Amino acid sequence: MRRYLKELRWFKSLQNKILFVFFLLILPLGLLLVYYNFYASEVIRNQVAHSNANVLSMYLGTLDRELEDIDKYLFNLIAKEPDLLALDRPEDNDAEAYNLARIRIHNKLATDAVYYDRIGMFFVYSQRNGDLISAYNQQMTYPEQHRLKSELTALFAQDLSGYTGRNLWFLHQEGDSPSLYRMIRYGNVLIGALMSMEHLMAPFEAADLGNGGRFVLVNEQDRPVQANPALEEEGIEFHAPDGAYRMEGKRDSYMVVSKDSSKGAFRVAALIPDRQIMENIPYLHRIVTMIVAGTLIVLPIVYFFLRRMVLVPMKRLVTAMRKIKSGDWETRIDPNASSDEFSMINETFNTMATQIKELKIHVYEEQLHNQKTELKHLQLQMNPHFFLNSLNIIYHLAQVRNFELIQEMSLSLVQHFRYMFRSSGSLVPLREEIEHTRNYVRIQELRFPARLTASVTVEDSCIEALVPPLVCQTFVENAIKHAVSMDSPLQITVKAYVEWEDPHWIWLDIRDTGKGFDEEVLSKLSEGVDIGDERGNHIGIWNIQRRVRLMYEEEDAGVYLSNAIDRGAVVQIRLPMKVRETKGAESDVSSAAGG
């Protein structure tokens, strides 16, 4: 975790760390307050839902018991009333007996209806004769009786198999107001009861659901049986699991608690406005609001104080350090600060900046002297290496007594060593380095006829660029030393060109078709490890790498070693484009390179 935080740049700032600490302190408090507010709201909602569910169960249970009593009465009427059999026969068979049975049934229904004050109508309907016998509640007006009779007559004209086959009360609507029906088939006779909407919902009117709360009768399709445009706009779903609740509504939030009737194909839903529920906890909201507002007010004050007393002086100190890091050694800080501690820090900083400036001048001069000495040592270290190889070539030519080649070899060696002894400076034109490389390749071609070929190409735009001496010849020599064999000829390719994306850089590319670098040697060379041994193997490569690091301060300059995909070694050298314009400019370039 600590390592990950160190990698975050923004977290390294003291100001951001202080803000982060404040955030860590305030966030849990804010989350706790929000959670407590949410938890209190949920507790209240659960209590209200539980209370209203109990009320709903109580009133719906009372209604279900009344419906069950009416069911018992209807079944008892079927079991004990023999006149129902007369209604099942055609009236034409015995009109007098039919009419007497009809009168007795009407009188009984009218007498018994007195005991069921919520029932709007008892009825017996003979499907065979199309005859309806009905008895109404005494409190019902004549228009209401006429409406219910019309609805019932319209209902009998429909297919009743879906109603009589269910042992439940069902809702049916023919006009503006729906009614609750119970219908039992006895042969071709239908016995039933009808309850109006007003009588059905009468028990629930005594319950208080608060301002805006209401009970809604819902049919089997989860739709309210009475149209209400306001509820339709809210898009409320009236079904909620028993013992639970759900919050519905688009503009206004409502708690929905519903319960199914055990005796009918309907349910009753209680709608309670959420604002009515939450009005009992205004003080909790006020406390939470005051704490949050107080925190938001205090936090900027504390941050402003810390910023003025700590962050601003610290930022002033960091800014001065960055200026000194960039090379502005004249930067100083005002010793007068907001506190004695920062005053002491500022005075100490100014004193240290003065001392470091003086020390840096002395160290820089000493480094320049040591750098020049090391470069001269590296070049002297390379000269014996070339000298021994040259003597070895002459020795082999003398063995074959080819005096003409010895003369050509001697002339080439003279030119070779003249270049080496003359190139003790830091930088030479690329043109001279390429000519020297070609001369060296010619010497090796005389030594290995038909087994060595070389191709050297240079772009005209970089022919006068200044490069370290022997930078190409060293890698050509290494390729010949380790790759020439009797099995297959060796091809060496040397290219020098200007970088396409940035013309301020040049590339030297040396490739061969030999076996390439050994993986262990390549790994050590990539790490900059000196791998030269007592026989002088690889000392030239390491010297070039070391010289390039000493002569160029640019991070992108360097020597890159690798192996080709098919076979052979690949050496790529990236150097800055520097051209010798005048004698004075040459000395400036050499000085800038560290030579």
Coordinates of C-alpha atoms in Angstrom, one line a residue:
M1 CA 0.0 0.0 0.0
R2 CA 2.8 2.4 0.9
R3 CA 4.6 1.7 -2.4
Y4 CA 1.4 2.3 -4.3
L5 CA 0.9 5.7 -2.6
K6 CA 4.5 6.7 -3.4
E7 CA 3.8 6.2 -7.1
L8 CA 0.9 8.6 -6.9
R9 CA 2.3 12.0 -7.9
W10 CA -0.6 14.0 -6.4
F11 CA -0.2 12.3 -3.0
K12 CA 3.4 13.5 -2.7
S13 CA 2.1 17.0 -2.1
L14 CA 1.7 18.1 1.5
Q15 CA -1.3 20.2 0.6
N16 CA -3.0 17.1 -1.0
K17 CA -2.1 15.0 2.0
I18 CA -3.8 17.4 4.3
L19 CA -6.8 17.5 2.1
F20 CA -6.8 13.7 2.0
V21 CA -6.7 13.6 5.8
F22 CA -9.6 16.0 6.1
F23 CA -11.4 13.8 3.5
L24 CA -10.7 10.7 5.6
L25 CA -12.1 12.4 8.7
I26 CA -15.2 13.9 7.1
L27 CA -16.2 11.1 4.7
P28 CA -16.9 8.5 7.5
L29 CA -18.8 11.1 9.5
G30 CA -20.8 12.1 6.4
L31 CA -21.5 8.5 5.5
L32 CA -22.5 7.7 9.0
L33 CA -24.9 10.6 9.1
V34 CA -26.4 9.6 5.7
Y35 CA -26.6 6.0 6.8
Y36 CA -28.2 6.9 10.1
N37 CA -30.7 9.2 8.3
F38 CA -31.5 6.4 5.8
Y39 CA -31.7 3.8 8.5
A40 CA -34.1 5.9 10.6
S41 CA -36.2 6.5 7.5
E42 CA -36.3 2.8 6.8
V43 CA -37.2 2.0 10.4
I44 CA -40.0 4.4 10.4
R45 CA -41.2 3.1 7.0
N46 CA -41.1 -0.5 8.3
Q47 CA -43.1 0.5 11.4
V48 CA -45.7 2.4 9.4
A49 CA -45.9 -0.5 6.9
H50 CA -46.3 -3.1 9.7
S51 CA -48.9 -1.0 11.4
N52 CA -50.9 -0.4 8.2
A53 CA -50.6 -4.1 7.3
N54 CA -52.1 -5.0 10.6
V55 CA -54.9 -2.5 10.1
L56 CA -55.5 -3.8 6.5
S57 CA -55.5 -7.4 7.8
M58 CA -58.0 -6.6 10.5
Y59 CA -60.5 -4.8 8.2
L60 CA -60.0 -7.3 5.3
G61 CA -60.4 -10.2 7.8
T62 CA -63.7 -8.7 9.0
L63 CA -64.9 -8.4 5.3
D64 CA -63.8 -11.9 4.6
R65 CA -65.7 -13.3 7.5
E66 CA -68.8 -11.5 6.4
L67 CA -68.3 -12.9 2.9
E68 CA -67.9 -16.4 4.4
D69 CA -71.1 -16.0 6.4
I70 CA -73.0 -15.1 3.2
D71 CA -71.4 -18.1 1.4
K72 CA -72.7 -20.4 4.2
Y73 CA -76.1 -18.8 3.9
L74 CA -76.2 -19.5 0.1
F75 CA -75.1 -23.1 0.5
N76 CA -77.6 -23.6 3.3
L77 CA -80.3 -22.2 1.1
I78 CA -79.4 -24.7 -1.6
A79 CA -79.4 -27.6 0.8
K80 CA -82.7 -26.8 2.6
E81 CA -84.9 -25.0 0.1
P82 CA -87.0 -27.5 -2.0
D83 CA -88.6 -24.7 -4.0
L84 CA -85.3 -24.3 -6.0
L85 CA -86.2 -27.6 -7.7
A86 CA -89.4 -26.1 -9.0
L87 CA -87.5 -23.2 -10.6
D88 CA -85.3 -25.7 -12.4
R89 CA -88.3 -27.0 -14.3
P90 CA -90.2 -25.2 -17.1
E91 CA -92.8 -22.9 -15.9
D92 CA -95.3 -24.3 -18.5
N93 CA -95.3 -27.7 -16.9
D94 CA -97.0 -26.4 -13.7
A95 CA -97.4 -22.6 -13.7
E96 CA -99.2 -22.5 -10.3
A97 CA -96.6 -24.5 -8.5
Y98 CA -93.8 -22.5 -10.1
N99 CA -95.3 -19.2 -9.0
L100 CA -95.9 -20.4 -5.5
A101 CA -92.3 -21.6 -5.3
R102 CA -91.2 -18.2 -6.7
I103 CA -93.2 -16.3 -4.1
R104 CA -91.9 -18.4 -1.2
I105 CA -88.2 -17.9 -2.3
H106 CA -88.7 -14.2 -2.7
N107 CA -90.2 -13.9 0.8
K108 CA -87.4 -15.9 2.3
L109 CA -84.7 -13.8 0.6
A110 CA -86.4 -10.6 1.6
T111 CA -86.7 -11.7 5.2
D112 CA -83.1 -12.9 5.5
A113 CA -81.6 -9.8 3.7
V114 CA -82.4 -7.8 6.8
Y115 CA -79.7 -9.7 8.7
Y116 CA -77.0 -8.9 6.1
D117 CA -76.9 -5.1 6.0
R118 CA -73.8 -5.0 3.7
I119 CA -75.4 -7.1 1.0
G120 CA -77.1 -5.0 -1.7
M121 CA -79.0 -7.9 -3.2
F122 CA -79.8 -11.6 -2.9
F123 CA -80.9 -13.2 -6.1
V124 CA -82.0 -16.5 -7.7
Y125 CA -82.0 -16.8 -11.4
S126 CA -83.8 -19.6 -13.4
Q127 CA -81.8 -20.0 -16.6
R128 CA -84.4 -22.3 -18.0
N129 CA -87.2 -19.8 -17.6
G130 CA -85.2 -16.6 -17.8
D131 CA -86.7 -15.5 -14.5
L132 CA -84.9 -13.3 -11.9
I133 CA -86.0 -13.3 -8.2
S134 CA -84.2 -10.6 -6.1
A135 CA -84.4 -9.2 -2.6
Y136 CA -82.8 -5.8 -1.8
N137 CA -81.4 -4.2 1.3
Q138 CA -84.0 -2.0 2.9
Q139 CA -81.5 0.9 3.0
M140 CA -81.0 0.9 -0.7
T141 CA -82.9 3.5 -2.8
Y142 CA -85.0 2.6 -5.8
P143 CA -82.5 4.0 -8.3
E144 CA -79.8 1.9 -6.8
Q145 CA -82.0 -1.2 -6.9
H146 CA -82.8 -0.5 -10.5
R147 CA -79.1 -0.1 -11.4
L148 CA -78.1 -3.3 -9.7
K149 CA -80.9 -5.2 -11.4
S150 CA -79.8 -3.9 -14.8
E151 CA -76.2 -4.9 -14.1
L152 CA -77.3 -8.3 -13.0
T153 CA -79.5 -8.8 -16.1
A154 CA -76.6 -7.8 -18.4
L155 CA -74.3 -10.2 -16.6
F156 CA -76.8 -13.1 -17.1
A157 CA -76.7 -12.5 -20.8
Q158 CA -73.0 -13.4 -20.8
D159 CA -71.2 -16.7 -20.6
L160 CA -71.3 -17.5 -16.8
S161 CA -69.1 -20.6 -16.8
G162 CA -66.0 -18.5 -15.8
Y163 CA -67.9 -17.1 -12.8
T164 CA -69.8 -20.1 -11.5
G165 CA -66.9 -22.5 -11.7
R166 CA -64.9 -20.6 -9.1
N167 CA -65.6 -20.8 -5.4
L168 CA -64.8 -17.1 -5.0
W169 CA -66.4 -13.7 -5.0
F170 CA -65.5 -11.7 -8.1
L171 CA -65.6 -8.1 -9.3
H172 CA -67.7 -7.1 -12.2
Q173 CA -68.5 -3.7 -13.7
E174 CA -71.2 -2.9 -16.2
G175 CA -71.6 0.8 -15.5
D176 CA -69.6 3.5 -13.6
S177 CA -69.4 1.6 -10.3
P178 CA -68.2 -2.0 -10.0
S179 CA -69.8 -4.5 -7.7
L180 CA -68.8 -7.7 -5.9
Y181 CA -70.6 -10.8 -6.9
R182 CA -71.0 -14.4 -5.6
M183 CA -72.7 -16.9 -7.8
I184 CA -73.4 -20.6 -7.2
R185 CA -74.9 -22.9 -9.8
Y186 CA -77.6 -25.4 -8.7
G187 CA -78.6 -27.3 -11.9
N188 CA -80.1 -24.6 -14.2
V189 CA -80.6 -22.2 -11.2
L190 CA -78.1 -19.6 -10.2
I191 CA -78.1 -18.5 -6.5
G192 CA -76.0 -15.6 -5.5
A193 CA -75.4 -12.3 -3.7
L194 CA -74.2 -8.8 -4.8
M195 CA -72.4 -6.2 -2.7
S196 CA -72.0 -2.6 -4.0
M197 CA -68.7 -0.8 -3.9
E198 CA -69.9 1.6 -1.2
H199 CA -70.8 -1.3 1.1
L200 CA -67.6 -3.2 0.2
M201 CA -65.2 -0.4 1.2
A202 CA -67.3 0.9 4.2
P203 CA -65.2 -0.9 6.8
F204 CA -62.0 0.8 5.6
E205 CA -63.4 4.3 5.9
A206 CA -62.8 4.2 9.7
A207 CA -59.0 3.7 9.2
D208 CA -56.9 6.9 9.1
L209 CA -54.0 6.8 6.6
G210 CA -53.2 10.4 7.0
N211 CA -53.6 13.3 4.6
G212 CA -53.6 12.0 1.1
G213 CA -53.7 8.3 2.1
R214 CA -56.4 6.0 0.8
F215 CA -57.5 2.3 0.4
V216 CA -57.8 1.1 -3.2
L217 CA -59.7 -2.0 -4.3
V218 CA -57.7 -3.9 -6.9
N219 CA -58.9 -6.6 -9.3
E220 CA -57.1 -9.7 -10.5
Q221 CA -55.2 -7.7 -13.2
D222 CA -53.6 -5.5 -10.5
R223 CA -55.7 -2.5 -11.7
P224 CA -57.8 -0.3 -9.5
V225 CA -61.5 -1.0 -10.0
Q226 CA -62.3 2.7 -9.8
A227 CA -60.6 5.0 -12.3
N228 CA -58.3 7.6 -10.7
P229 CA -56.4 9.9 -13.1
A230 CA -54.0 11.0 -10.4
L231 CA -52.9 7.5 -9.6
E232 CA -52.6 6.6 -13.2
E233 CA -50.2 9.5 -13.8
E234 CA -48.1 8.3 -11.0
G235 CA -47.8 4.8 -12.5
I236 CA -48.3 3.0 -9.2
E237 CA -48.0 -0.8 -9.0
F238 CA -50.5 -2.0 -6.4
H239 CA -49.1 -5.4 -5.7
A240 CA -46.8 -5.8 -2.7
P241 CA -45.7 -9.1 -1.0
D242 CA -47.6 -9.9 2.2
G243 CA -45.8 -8.5 5.2
A244 CA -43.7 -6.1 3.0
Y245 CA -44.1 -2.8 1.2
R246 CA -42.9 -1.1 -1.9
M247 CA -42.4 2.6 -2.7
E248 CA -44.1 3.8 -5.9
G249 CA -44.8 7.0 -7.7
K250 CA -43.2 9.3 -10.2
R251 CA -43.8 12.8 -8.8
D252 CA -45.0 11.9 -5.2
S253 CA -43.7 8.8 -3.5
Y254 CA -46.3 6.4 -2.0
M255 CA -45.9 3.4 0.3
V256 CA -48.0 0.5 -1.0
V257 CA -49.1 -2.2 1.4
S258 CA -51.6 -4.7 0.0
K259 CA -53.3 -7.9 1.0
D260 CA -55.3 -10.5 -0.9
S261 CA -58.8 -11.5 0.1
S262 CA -59.1 -15.1 1.1
K263 CA -62.7 -15.2 -0.1
G264 CA -62.6 -13.2 -3.3
A265 CA -60.6 -12.6 -6.4
F266 CA -59.5 -9.1 -5.4
R267 CA -57.1 -7.4 -3.0
V268 CA -57.1 -4.2 -1.0
A269 CA -54.1 -1.9 -1.2
A270 CA -53.2 0.9 1.3
L271 CA -51.5 4.0 -0.2
I272 CA -49.7 6.2 2.3
P273 CA -47.8 9.3 1.1
D274 CA -44.1 9.2 2.0
R275 CA -44.2 12.8 3.1
Q276 CA -46.9 11.9 5.6
I277 CA -44.6 9.2 7.0
M278 CA -41.5 11.3 7.1
E279 CA -43.2 14.3 8.8
N280 CA -42.6 12.7 12.1
I281 CA -38.9 13.0 11.9
P282 CA -38.2 16.7 11.1
Y283 CA -35.9 17.1 14.1
L284 CA -33.6 14.3 12.9
H285 CA -33.3 16.0 9.5
R286 CA -32.6 19.3 11.1
I287 CA -29.8 17.8 13.2
V288 CA -28.2 16.1 10.3
T289 CA -28.5 19.2 8.2
M290 CA -26.9 21.4 10.9
I291 CA -24.0 18.9 11.4
V292 CA -23.3 18.8 7.7
A293 CA -23.6 22.6 7.3
G294 CA -21.3 23.1 10.3
T295 CA -18.7 20.8 8.9
L296 CA -18.8 22.5 5.5
I297 CA -18.3 25.9 7.3
V298 CA -15.5 24.8 9.6
L299 CA -13.5 22.8 7.0
P300 CA -12.7 25.9 4.8
I301 CA -11.7 27.9 7.9
V302 CA -9.3 25.2 9.2
Y303 CA -7.9 24.7 5.7
F304 CA -7.4 28.5 5.2
F305 CA -5.5 28.7 8.5
L306 CA -3.3 25.7 7.7
R307 CA -2.7 27.0 4.2
R308 CA -1.5 30.4 5.5
M309 CA 0.6 29.1 8.4
V310 CA 2.1 25.9 6.8
L311 CA 1.3 25.3 3.1
V312 CA 2.2 28.8 1.7
P313 CA 5.6 28.9 3.4
M314 CA 6.2 25.3 2.4
K315 CA 5.3 26.1 -1.2
R316 CA 7.7 29.1 -1.1
L317 CA 10.5 26.8 0.1
V318 CA 9.7 24.1 -2.5
T319 CA 9.6 26.7 -5.3
A320 CA 13.1 28.0 -4.3
M321 CA 14.4 24.4 -4.2
R322 CA 13.1 23.8 -7.8
K323 CA 14.8 27.0 -9.0
I324 CA 18.1 25.9 -7.5
K325 CA 17.7 22.4 -9.0
S326 CA 17.2 24.0 -12.4
G327 CA 20.5 25.9 -12.0
D328 CA 19.4 29.3 -10.6
W329 CA 21.8 29.5 -7.7
E330 CA 21.0 33.1 -7.0
T331 CA 17.5 32.2 -5.6
R332 CA 16.9 33.2 -2.0
I333 CA 13.9 33.1 0.4
D334 CA 12.7 36.0 2.5
P335 CA 13.7 35.1 6.1
N336 CA 10.6 36.8 7.5
A337 CA 8.0 34.1 7.8
S338 CA 4.7 33.4 9.5
S339 CA 6.4 31.4 12.3
D340 CA 9.8 31.3 14.0
E341 CA 10.3 27.7 12.7
F342 CA 9.9 28.7 9.1
S343 CA 12.2 31.8 9.6
M344 CA 14.9 29.5 10.8
I345 CA 14.3 27.1 7.9
N346 CA 14.5 30.0 5.4
E347 CA 17.8 31.4 6.9
T348 CA 19.3 28.0 6.9
F349 CA 18.2 27.4 3.3
N350 CA 19.8 30.7 2.1
T351 CA 23.1 29.8 3.9
M352 CA 23.2 26.3 2.4
A353 CA 22.4 27.6 -1.1
T354 CA 25.4 30.0 -0.9
Q355 CA 27.7 27.2 0.3
I356 CA 26.5 24.7 -2.3
K357 CA 27.0 27.2 -5.1
E358 CA 30.7 27.6 -4.1
L359 CA 31.2 23.9 -3.7
K360 CA 29.5 23.1 -7.0
I361 CA 31.9 25.4 -8.9
H362 CA 34.9 23.6 -7.4
V363 CA 33.4 20.1 -8.0
Y364 CA 32.5 21.0 -11.6
E365 CA 36.0 22.1 -12.3
E366 CA 37.4 18.9 -10.8
Q367 CA 35.0 16.7 -12.8
L368 CA 36.1 18.3 -16.0
H369 CA 39.7 17.6 -15.2
N370 CA 38.9 14.0 -14.3
Q371 CA 36.8 13.5 -17.4
K372 CA 39.5 14.6 -19.7
T373 CA 42.0 12.4 -17.9
E374 CA 39.7 9.3 -18.2
L375 CA 39.1 9.9 -21.9
K376 CA 42.8 10.0 -22.7
H377 CA 43.3 6.8 -20.7
L378 CA 40.6 5.0 -22.7
Q379 CA 42.0 6.0 -26.0
L380 CA 45.5 4.9 -24.9
Q381 CA 44.0 1.7 -23.8
M382 CA 42.7 1.0 -27.3
N383 CA 45.9 1.8 -29.2
P384 CA 47.8 -1.4 -28.0
H385 CA 44.8 -3.4 -28.9
F386 CA 44.8 -2.3 -32.6
F387 CA 48.6 -2.5 -32.7
L388 CA 48.6 -6.2 -31.6
N389 CA 46.0 -7.1 -34.2
S390 CA 47.9 -5.3 -37.0
L391 CA 51.2 -7.2 -36.2
N392 CA 49.2 -10.5 -36.2
I393 CA 47.9 -9.7 -39.8
I394 CA 51.5 -8.9 -41.1
Y395 CA 52.7 -12.1 -39.5
H396 CA 50.2 -14.2 -41.4
L397 CA 51.0 -12.4 -44.7
A398 CA 54.7 -13.0 -44.2
Q399 CA 54.1 -16.7 -43.7
V400 CA 52.6 -16.9 -47.2
R401 CA 55.5 -14.7 -48.7
N402 CA 53.1 -12.5 -50.6
F403 CA 55.3 -9.4 -50.8
E404 CA 52.9 -7.4 -53.0
L405 CA 50.1 -7.8 -50.4
I406 CA 52.6 -7.0 -47.7
Q407 CA 53.4 -3.7 -49.4
E408 CA 49.7 -2.9 -49.8
M409 CA 49.1 -4.0 -46.3
S410 CA 51.9 -1.9 -45.0
L411 CA 50.6 1.2 -46.8
S412 CA 47.1 0.6 -45.4
L413 CA 48.5 0.1 -41.9
V414 CA 50.5 3.3 -42.1
Q415 CA 47.2 5.2 -43.0
H416 CA 45.4 3.2 -40.3
F417 CA 47.9 4.1 -37.5
R418 CA 48.3 7.7 -38.7
Y419 CA 44.5 8.1 -38.2
M420 CA 44.7 6.4 -34.8
F421 CA 47.6 8.5 -33.5
R422 CA 46.1 11.7 -34.9
S423 CA 42.6 11.0 -33.5
S424 CA 43.5 11.6 -29.9
G425 CA 40.9 14.4 -29.8
S426 CA 37.4 14.0 -28.5
L427 CA 35.5 14.2 -31.9
V428 CA 36.3 13.7 -35.6
P429 CA 34.3 14.2 -38.7
L430 CA 32.2 11.2 -39.7
R431 CA 33.9 11.4 -43.2
E432 CA 37.3 10.6 -41.7
E433 CA 35.9 7.9 -39.5
I434 CA 34.2 6.2 -42.5
E435 CA 37.4 6.5 -44.6
H436 CA 39.3 4.9 -41.7
T437 CA 36.7 2.1 -41.5
R438 CA 37.0 1.4 -45.2
N439 CA 40.8 1.3 -44.9
Y440 CA 40.5 -1.1 -42.1
V441 CA 38.0 -3.3 -44.0
R442 CA 40.5 -3.4 -46.9
I443 CA 43.2 -4.6 -44.6
Q444 CA 40.9 -7.4 -43.4
E445 CA 39.8 -8.3 -46.9
L446 CA 43.5 -8.9 -47.8
R447 CA 43.7 -11.1 -44.8
F448 CA 40.5 -13.1 -45.5
P449 CA 40.1 -13.1 -49.3
A450 CA 36.7 -14.5 -50.5
R451 CA 35.5 -14.9 -47.0
L452 CA 34.8 -11.3 -46.1
T453 CA 32.8 -8.6 -47.9
A454 CA 31.7 -5.2 -46.6
S455 CA 29.4 -2.4 -47.6
V456 CA 29.8 1.1 -46.3
T457 CA 27.2 3.8 -47.1
V458 CA 26.8 7.3 -45.7
E459 CA 24.2 10.0 -46.3
D460 CA 25.6 13.3 -47.6
S461 CA 23.6 15.2 -45.0
C462 CA 25.6 13.7 -42.1
I463 CA 29.1 13.3 -43.7
E464 CA 30.5 16.2 -41.7
A465 CA 28.9 15.3 -38.4
L466 CA 31.4 15.0 -35.5
V467 CA 31.6 11.5 -33.9
P468 CA 34.0 9.9 -31.4
P469 CA 37.0 8.4 -33.1
L470 CA 37.1 4.7 -33.9
V471 CA 33.3 4.4 -33.1
C472 CA 32.6 2.4 -36.3
Q473 CA 35.9 0.7 -36.8
T474 CA 35.8 -0.9 -33.3
F475 CA 32.6 -2.8 -34.0
V476 CA 33.7 -3.8 -37.5
E477 CA 36.9 -5.2 -35.9
N478 CA 34.9 -7.1 -33.3
A479 CA 32.7 -8.6 -36.0
I480 CA 35.7 -9.8 -38.0
K481 CA 37.4 -11.1 -35.0
H482 CA 34.5 -13.2 -33.8
A483 CA 32.5 -14.0 -36.9
V484 CA 34.9 -14.8 -39.7
S485 CA 35.2 -18.6 -40.2
M486 CA 36.1 -21.1 -42.9
D487 CA 32.5 -22.4 -43.0
S488 CA 30.7 -19.4 -44.6
P489 CA 31.6 -15.9 -45.8
L490 CA 30.9 -12.9 -43.6
Q491 CA 29.0 -9.9 -44.8
I492 CA 29.4 -6.6 -42.9
T493 CA 27.1 -3.6 -43.6
V494 CA 27.8 -0.1 -42.2
K495 CA 25.3 2.7 -42.7
A496 CA 25.2 6.3 -41.4
Y497 CA 22.0 8.4 -41.8
V498 CA 20.1 11.2 -40.3
E499 CA 17.2 10.4 -38.1
W500 CA 14.0 10.9 -40.0
E501 CA 11.8 12.2 -37.1
D502 CA 14.4 14.5 -35.6
P503 CA 17.3 15.8 -37.9
H504 CA 19.3 16.8 -34.8
W505 CA 20.3 13.1 -34.4
I506 CA 22.3 10.7 -36.5
W507 CA 22.4 6.9 -36.5
L508 CA 25.4 4.6 -37.1
D509 CA 24.2 1.1 -38.0
I510 CA 26.7 -1.9 -38.1
R511 CA 25.4 -5.4 -38.9
D512 CA 27.0 -8.7 -39.8
T513 CA 25.9 -12.2 -40.8
G514 CA 27.9 -14.0 -38.2
K515 CA 26.6 -15.9 -35.2
G516 CA 25.8 -12.8 -33.2
F517 CA 26.5 -11.9 -29.6
D518 CA 26.5 -14.5 -26.9
E519 CA 23.5 -14.0 -24.6
E520 CA 25.5 -13.6 -21.5
V521 CA 27.9 -11.1 -23.1
L522 CA 24.9 -9.2 -24.6
S523 CA 23.3 -9.0 -21.2
K524 CA 26.4 -7.6 -19.5
L525 CA 27.1 -5.1 -22.3
S526 CA 23.5 -3.8 -22.0
E527 CA 24.1 -3.3 -18.3
G528 CA 27.3 -1.4 -19.0
V529 CA 29.5 -4.0 -17.2
D530 CA 33.2 -4.2 -18.2
I531 CA 33.6 -7.7 -19.7
G532 CA 37.2 -7.3 -21.0
D533 CA 39.5 -10.2 -20.2
E534 CA 43.3 -10.7 -20.1
R535 CA 43.3 -11.5 -23.9
G536 CA 41.5 -8.2 -24.7
N537 CA 38.2 -9.7 -25.8
H538 CA 35.4 -7.1 -26.0
I539 CA 37.5 -4.4 -24.5
G540 CA 36.9 -2.2 -27.5
I541 CA 33.1 -2.4 -27.3
W542 CA 33.2 -1.5 -23.6
N543 CA 35.5 1.4 -24.3
I544 CA 33.1 2.8 -26.9
Q545 CA 30.2 2.5 -24.6
R546 CA 32.1 4.2 -21.8
R547 CA 33.3 7.0 -24.1
V548 CA 29.8 7.8 -25.4
R549 CA 28.5 8.0 -21.8
L550 CA 31.3 10.4 -20.9
M551 CA 31.2 12.6 -24.0
Y552 CA 27.4 13.2 -24.2
E553 CA 25.1 14.4 -21.5
E554 CA 22.0 13.8 -23.5
E555 CA 20.1 10.8 -22.2
D556 CA 19.0 9.6 -25.6
A557 CA 22.6 9.2 -26.9
G558 CA 23.9 5.7 -26.5
V559 CA 25.0 2.4 -28.0
Y560 CA 22.3 -0.3 -28.5
L561 CA 23.4 -3.9 -29.0
S562 CA 21.2 -6.8 -30.1
N563 CA 21.0 -9.9 -32.3
A564 CA 19.2 -10.0 -35.7
I565 CA 16.1 -12.2 -36.0
D566 CA 17.7 -14.5 -38.6
R567 CA 21.4 -14.3 -37.6
G568 CA 24.2 -11.9 -36.9
A569 CA 25.0 -9.0 -34.5
V570 CA 23.3 -5.6 -34.7
V571 CA 25.0 -2.4 -33.3
Q572 CA 23.1 0.9 -33.4
I573 CA 24.7 4.1 -32.2
R574 CA 22.6 7.3 -31.7
L575 CA 24.6 10.5 -31.5
P576 CA 23.6 14.2 -31.7
M577 CA 24.2 16.0 -34.9
K578 CA 27.2 18.4 -34.4
V579 CA 29.1 20.0 -37.3
R580 CA 32.5 21.7 -37.1
E581 CA 32.0 25.2 -38.6
T582 CA 35.0 27.1 -37.3
K583 CA 38.0 26.4 -35.3
G584 CA 36.4 28.2 -32.3
A585 CA 33.2 26.2 -32.8
E586 CA 35.1 22.9 -32.7
S587 CA 36.6 23.7 -29.4
D588 CA 33.1 24.6 -28.1
V589 CA 31.7 21.3 -29.3
S590 CA 34.5 19.4 -27.7
S591 CA 34.0 21.2 -24.5
A592 CA 30.3 20.6 -24.5
A593 CA 30.9 16.9 -25.1
G594 CA 33.0 16.7 -22.0
G595 CA 36.4 16.2 -23.8

